[in-house]
JSON list of C-alpha atoms in Angstrom, two decimals:
[
{"chain": "S", "resi": 1, "resn": "MET", "atom": "CA", "xyz": [-62.89, 24.04, 88.80]},
{"chain": "S", "resi": 2, "resn": "THR", "atom": "CA", "xyz": [-62.90, 26.59, 86.07]},
{"chain": "S", "resi": 3, "resn": "ALA", "atom": "CA", "xyz": [-60.23, 27.28, 83.66]},
{"chain": "S", "resi": 4, "resn": "PRO", "atom": "CA", "xyz": [-57.84, 29.45, 84.48]},
{"chain": "S", "resi": 5, "resn": "ALA", "atom": "CA", "xyz": [-58.65, 33.24, 84.16]},
{"chain": "S", "resi": 6, "resn": "HIS", "atom": "CA", "xyz": [-55.72, 33.76, 81.72]},
{"chain": "S", "resi": 7, "resn": "ARG", "atom": "CA", "xyz": [-57.83, 31.87, 79.32]},
{"chain": "S", "resi": 8, "resn": "PRO", "atom": "CA", "xyz": [-61.21, 34.11, 78.51]},
{"chain": "S", "resi": 9, "resn": "THR", "atom": "CA", "xyz": [-63.73, 33.62, 76.35]},
{"chain": "S", "resi": 10, "resn": "THR", "atom": "CA", "xyz": [-65.13, 36.08, 74.21]},
{"chain": "S", "resi": 11, "resn": "PRO", "atom": "CA", "xyz": [-68.59, 36.31, 72.32]},
{"chain": "S", "resi": 12, "resn": "GLY", "atom": "CA", "xyz": [-67.80, 34.61, 68.71]},
{"chain": "S", "resi": 13, "resn": "THR", "atom": "CA", "xyz": [-65.49, 32.29, 69.74]},
{"chain": "S", "resi": 14, "resn": "SER", "atom": "CA", "xyz": [-65.93, 28.91, 67.96]},
{"chain": "S", "resi": 15, "resn": "LEU", "atom": "CA", "xyz": [-66.73, 25.64, 69.71]},
{"chain": "S", "resi": 16, "resn": "GLU", "atom": "CA", "xyz": [-63.23, 24.11, 68.69]},
{"chain": "S", "resi": 17, "resn": "ARG", "atom": "CA", "xyz": [-61.50, 27.24, 69.52]},
{"chain": "S", "resi": 18, "resn": "TRP", "atom": "CA", "xyz": [-62.97, 27.38, 72.95]},
{"chain": "S", "resi": 19, "resn": "LEU", "atom": "CA", "xyz": [-62.55, 23.56, 73.46]},
{"chain": "S", "resi": 20, "resn": "LEU", "atom": "CA", "xyz": [-58.88, 23.68, 72.49]},
{"chain": "S", "resi": 21, "resn": "ASP", "atom": "CA", "xyz": [-58.25, 26.68, 74.51]},
{"chain": "S", "resi": 22, "resn": "ARG", "atom": "CA", "xyz": [-60.13, 25.15, 77.50]},
{"chain": "S", "resi": 23, "resn": "LEU", "atom": "CA", "xyz": [-58.39, 21.37, 77.15]},
{"chain": "S", "resi": 24, "resn": "ALA", "atom": "CA", "xyz": [-54.87, 23.07, 76.91]},
{"chain": "S", "resi": 25, "resn": "ALA", "atom": "CA", "xyz": [-55.54, 25.46, 80.10]},
{"chain": "S", "resi": 26, "resn": "TYR", "atom": "CA", "xyz": [-56.34, 22.31, 82.12]},
{"chain": "S", "resi": 27, "resn": "LEU", "atom": "CA", "xyz": [-53.53, 20.11, 80.31]},
{"chain": "S", "resi": 28, "resn": "HIS", "atom": "CA", "xyz": [-50.97, 22.77, 80.92]},
{"chain": "S", "resi": 29, "resn": "ARG", "atom": "CA", "xyz": [-49.73, 22.56, 77.14]},
{"chain": "S", "resi": 30, "resn": "PRO", "atom": "CA", "xyz": [-50.44, 25.01, 74.02]},
{"chain": "S", "resi": 31, "resn": "ALA", "atom": "CA", "xyz": [-53.76, 24.40, 72.26]},
{"chain": "S", "resi": 32, "resn": "GLU", "atom": "CA", "xyz": [-51.67, 23.69, 69.10]},
{"chain": "S", "resi": 33, "resn": "THR", "atom": "CA", "xyz": [-50.24, 21.08, 70.35]},
{"chain": "S", "resi": 34, "resn": "ILE", "atom": "CA", "xyz": [-53.60, 19.14, 70.78]},
{"chain": "S", "resi": 35, "resn": "ASP", "atom": "CA", "xyz": [-54.40, 16.61, 67.88]},
{"chain": "S", "resi": 36, "resn": "PRO", "atom": "CA", "xyz": [-57.81, 16.38, 67.48]},
{"chain": "S", "resi": 37, "resn": "ASP", "atom": "CA", "xyz": [-57.40, 12.82, 66.84]},
{"chain": "S", "resi": 38, "resn": "VAL", "atom": "CA", "xyz": [-55.49, 11.61, 69.71]},
{"chain": "S", "resi": 39, "resn": "PRO", "atom": "CA", "xyz": [-57.10, 10.37, 72.63]},
{"chain": "S", "resi": 40, "resn": "LEU", "atom": "CA", "xyz": [-57.17, 13.07, 75.44]},
{"chain": "S", "resi": 41, "resn": "ALA", "atom": "CA", "xyz": [-56.20, 10.55, 78.19]},
{"chain": "S", "resi": 42, "resn": "ASP", "atom": "CA", "xyz": [-53.01, 10.35, 76.53]},
{"chain": "S", "resi": 43, "resn": "TYR", "atom": "CA", "xyz": [-52.46, 14.26, 77.31]},
{"chain": "S", "resi": 44, "resn": "GLY", "atom": "CA", "xyz": [-53.29, 13.39, 80.99]},
{"chain": "S", "resi": 45, "resn": "ALA", "atom": "CA", "xyz": [-56.72, 14.26, 80.89]},
{"chain": "S", "resi": 46, "resn": "ASP", "atom": "CA", "xyz": [-58.54, 12.48, 83.99]},
{"chain": "S", "resi": 47, "resn": "SER", "atom": "CA", "xyz": [-61.61, 12.29, 85.72]},
{"chain": "S", "resi": 48, "resn": "VAL", "atom": "CA", "xyz": [-60.68, 16.04, 87.34]},
{"chain": "S", "resi": 49, "resn": "VAL", "atom": "CA", "xyz": [-60.65, 17.36, 83.61]},
{"chain": "S", "resi": 50, "resn": "ALA", "atom": "CA", "xyz": [-63.82, 15.70, 82.52]},
{"chain": "S", "resi": 51, "resn": "LEU", "atom": "CA", "xyz": [-65.93, 16.90, 85.85]},
{"chain": "S", "resi": 52, "resn": "SER", "atom": "CA", "xyz": [-64.42, 20.62, 85.15]},
{"chain": "S", "resi": 53, "resn": "LEU", "atom": "CA", "xyz": [-64.83, 20.40, 81.08]},
{"chain": "S", "resi": 54, "resn": "CYS", "atom": "CA", "xyz": [-68.52, 19.23, 82.12]},
{"chain": "S", "resi": 55, "resn": "GLY", "atom": "CA", "xyz": [-68.92, 22.24, 84.41]},
{"chain": "S", "resi": 56, "resn": "ASP", "atom": "CA", "xyz": [-67.64, 24.78, 81.57]},
{"chain": "S", "resi": 57, "resn": "LEU", "atom": "CA", "xyz": [-69.79, 23.82, 79.20]},
{"chain": "S", "resi": 58, "resn": "GLU", "atom": "CA", "xyz": [-72.94, 24.14, 81.53]},
{"chain": "S", "resi": 59, "resn": "ASP", "atom": "CA", "xyz": [-71.60, 27.42, 82.76]},
{"chain": "S", "resi": 60, "resn": "GLU", "atom": "CA", "xyz": [-70.72, 28.75, 79.54]},
{"chain": "S", "resi": 61, "resn": "TRP", "atom": "CA", "xyz": [-73.14, 27.09, 76.69]},
{"chain": "S", "resi": 62, "resn": "GLY", "atom": "CA", "xyz": [-75.50, 26.22, 78.78]},
{"chain": "S", "resi": 63, "resn": "VAL", "atom": "CA", "xyz": [-75.33, 22.47, 78.05]},
{"chain": "S", "resi": 64, "resn": "GLU", "atom": "CA", "xyz": [-75.55, 19.81, 80.54]},
{"chain": "S", "resi": 65, "resn": "ALA", "atom": "CA", "xyz": [-72.80, 17.19, 80.23]},
{"chain": "S", "resi": 66, "resn": "GLU", "atom": "CA", "xyz": [-72.56, 13.68, 81.68]},
{"chain": "S", "resi": 67, "resn": "PRO", "atom": "CA", "xyz": [-69.39, 13.04, 83.43]},
{"chain": "S", "resi": 68, "resn": "THR", "atom": "CA", "xyz": [-68.40, 10.42, 81.24]},
{"chain": "S", "resi": 69, "resn": "LEU", "atom": "CA", "xyz": [-68.57, 12.78, 78.29]},
{"chain": "S", "resi": 70, "resn": "LEU", "atom": "CA", "xyz": [-65.09, 12.45, 77.81]},
{"chain": "S", "resi": 71, "resn": "TRP", "atom": "CA", "xyz": [-64.63, 8.83, 77.89]},
{"chain": "S", "resi": 72, "resn": "ASP", "atom": "CA", "xyz": [-67.89, 8.40, 75.72]},
{"chain": "S", "resi": 73, "resn": "HIS", "atom": "CA", "xyz": [-66.31, 10.95, 73.00]},
{"chain": "S", "resi": 74, "resn": "PRO", "atom": "CA", "xyz": [-62.75, 10.75, 73.85]},
{"chain": "S", "resi": 75, "resn": "THR", "atom": "CA", "xyz": [-60.91, 13.16, 71.65]},
{"chain": "S", "resi": 76, "resn": "VAL", "atom": "CA", "xyz": [-61.56, 16.58, 70.33]},
{"chain": "S", "resi": 77, "resn": "GLY", "atom": "CA", "xyz": [-62.66, 15.57, 67.06]},
{"chain": "S", "resi": 78, "resn": "ARG", "atom": "CA", "xyz": [-64.91, 13.10, 68.28]},
{"chain": "S", "resi": 79, "resn": "LEU", "atom": "CA", "xyz": [-66.25, 15.78, 70.87]},
{"chain": "S", "resi": 80, "resn": "LEU", "atom": "CA", "xyz": [-66.84, 18.28, 68.00]},
{"chain": "S", "resi": 81, "resn": "ALA", "atom": "CA", "xyz": [-68.81, 15.84, 66.22]},
{"chain": "S", "resi": 82, "resn": "HIS", "atom": "CA", "xyz": [-71.05, 14.76, 69.39]},
{"chain": "S", "resi": 83, "resn": "LEU", "atom": "CA", "xyz": [-71.58, 18.30, 70.75]},
{"chain": "S", "resi": 84, "resn": "PRO", "atom": "CA", "xyz": [-73.49, 19.98, 68.03]},
{"chain": "S", "resi": 85, "resn": "VAL", "atom": "CA", "xyz": [-75.94, 17.07, 67.34]},
{"chain": "S", "resi": 86, "resn": "ALA", "atom": "CA", "xyz": [-76.25, 16.33, 71.28]},
{"chain": "S", "resi": 87, "resn": "HIS", "atom": "CA", "xyz": [-76.98, 19.87, 71.51]},
{"chain": "S", "resi": 88, "resn": "PRO", "atom": "CA", "xyz": [-78.11, 21.56, 68.54]},
{"chain": "S", "resi": 89, "resn": "ASP", "atom": "CA", "xyz": [-79.62, 24.88, 70.19]},
{"chain": "S", "resi": 90, "resn": "ALA", "atom": "CA", "xyz": [-76.75, 25.42, 72.04]},
{"chain": "S", "resi": 91, "resn": "PHE", "atom": "CA", "xyz": [-74.08, 24.81, 69.38]},
{"chain": "S", "resi": 92, "resn": "ASP", "atom": "CA", "xyz": [-76.24, 26.39, 66.39]},
{"chain": "S", "resi": 93, "resn": "GLY", "atom": "CA", "xyz": [-73.64, 27.56, 64.12]},
{"chain": "S", "resi": 94, "resn": "GLY", "atom": "CA", "xyz": [-70.82, 26.11, 66.15]},
{"chain": "S", "resi": 95, "resn": "GLU", "atom": "CA", "xyz": [-70.12, 29.94, 67.96]},
{"chain": "S", "resi": 96, "resn": "ARG", "atom": "CA", "xyz": [-70.95, 31.50, 71.47]}
]
């Protein structure tokens, strides 16, 4: 499953903006209401959201992410800290 088409990603989009927009689409809430320190499960993220996000990371960033990504790094802040370290080539500079 990919995010709804009304949330397109454009070149130059930061990882943080992309991640917040993608999660907002899946969680059906405005991106600005997602606190980077609140567990995504508190917003209703489940295994469907986790698998969808992993697929999106692969499709749009070329990153192979494990399905446990959201459980291992349960907040936006932890994801943003983890992804560039785990995949430095894909997130060099944090932009697409």
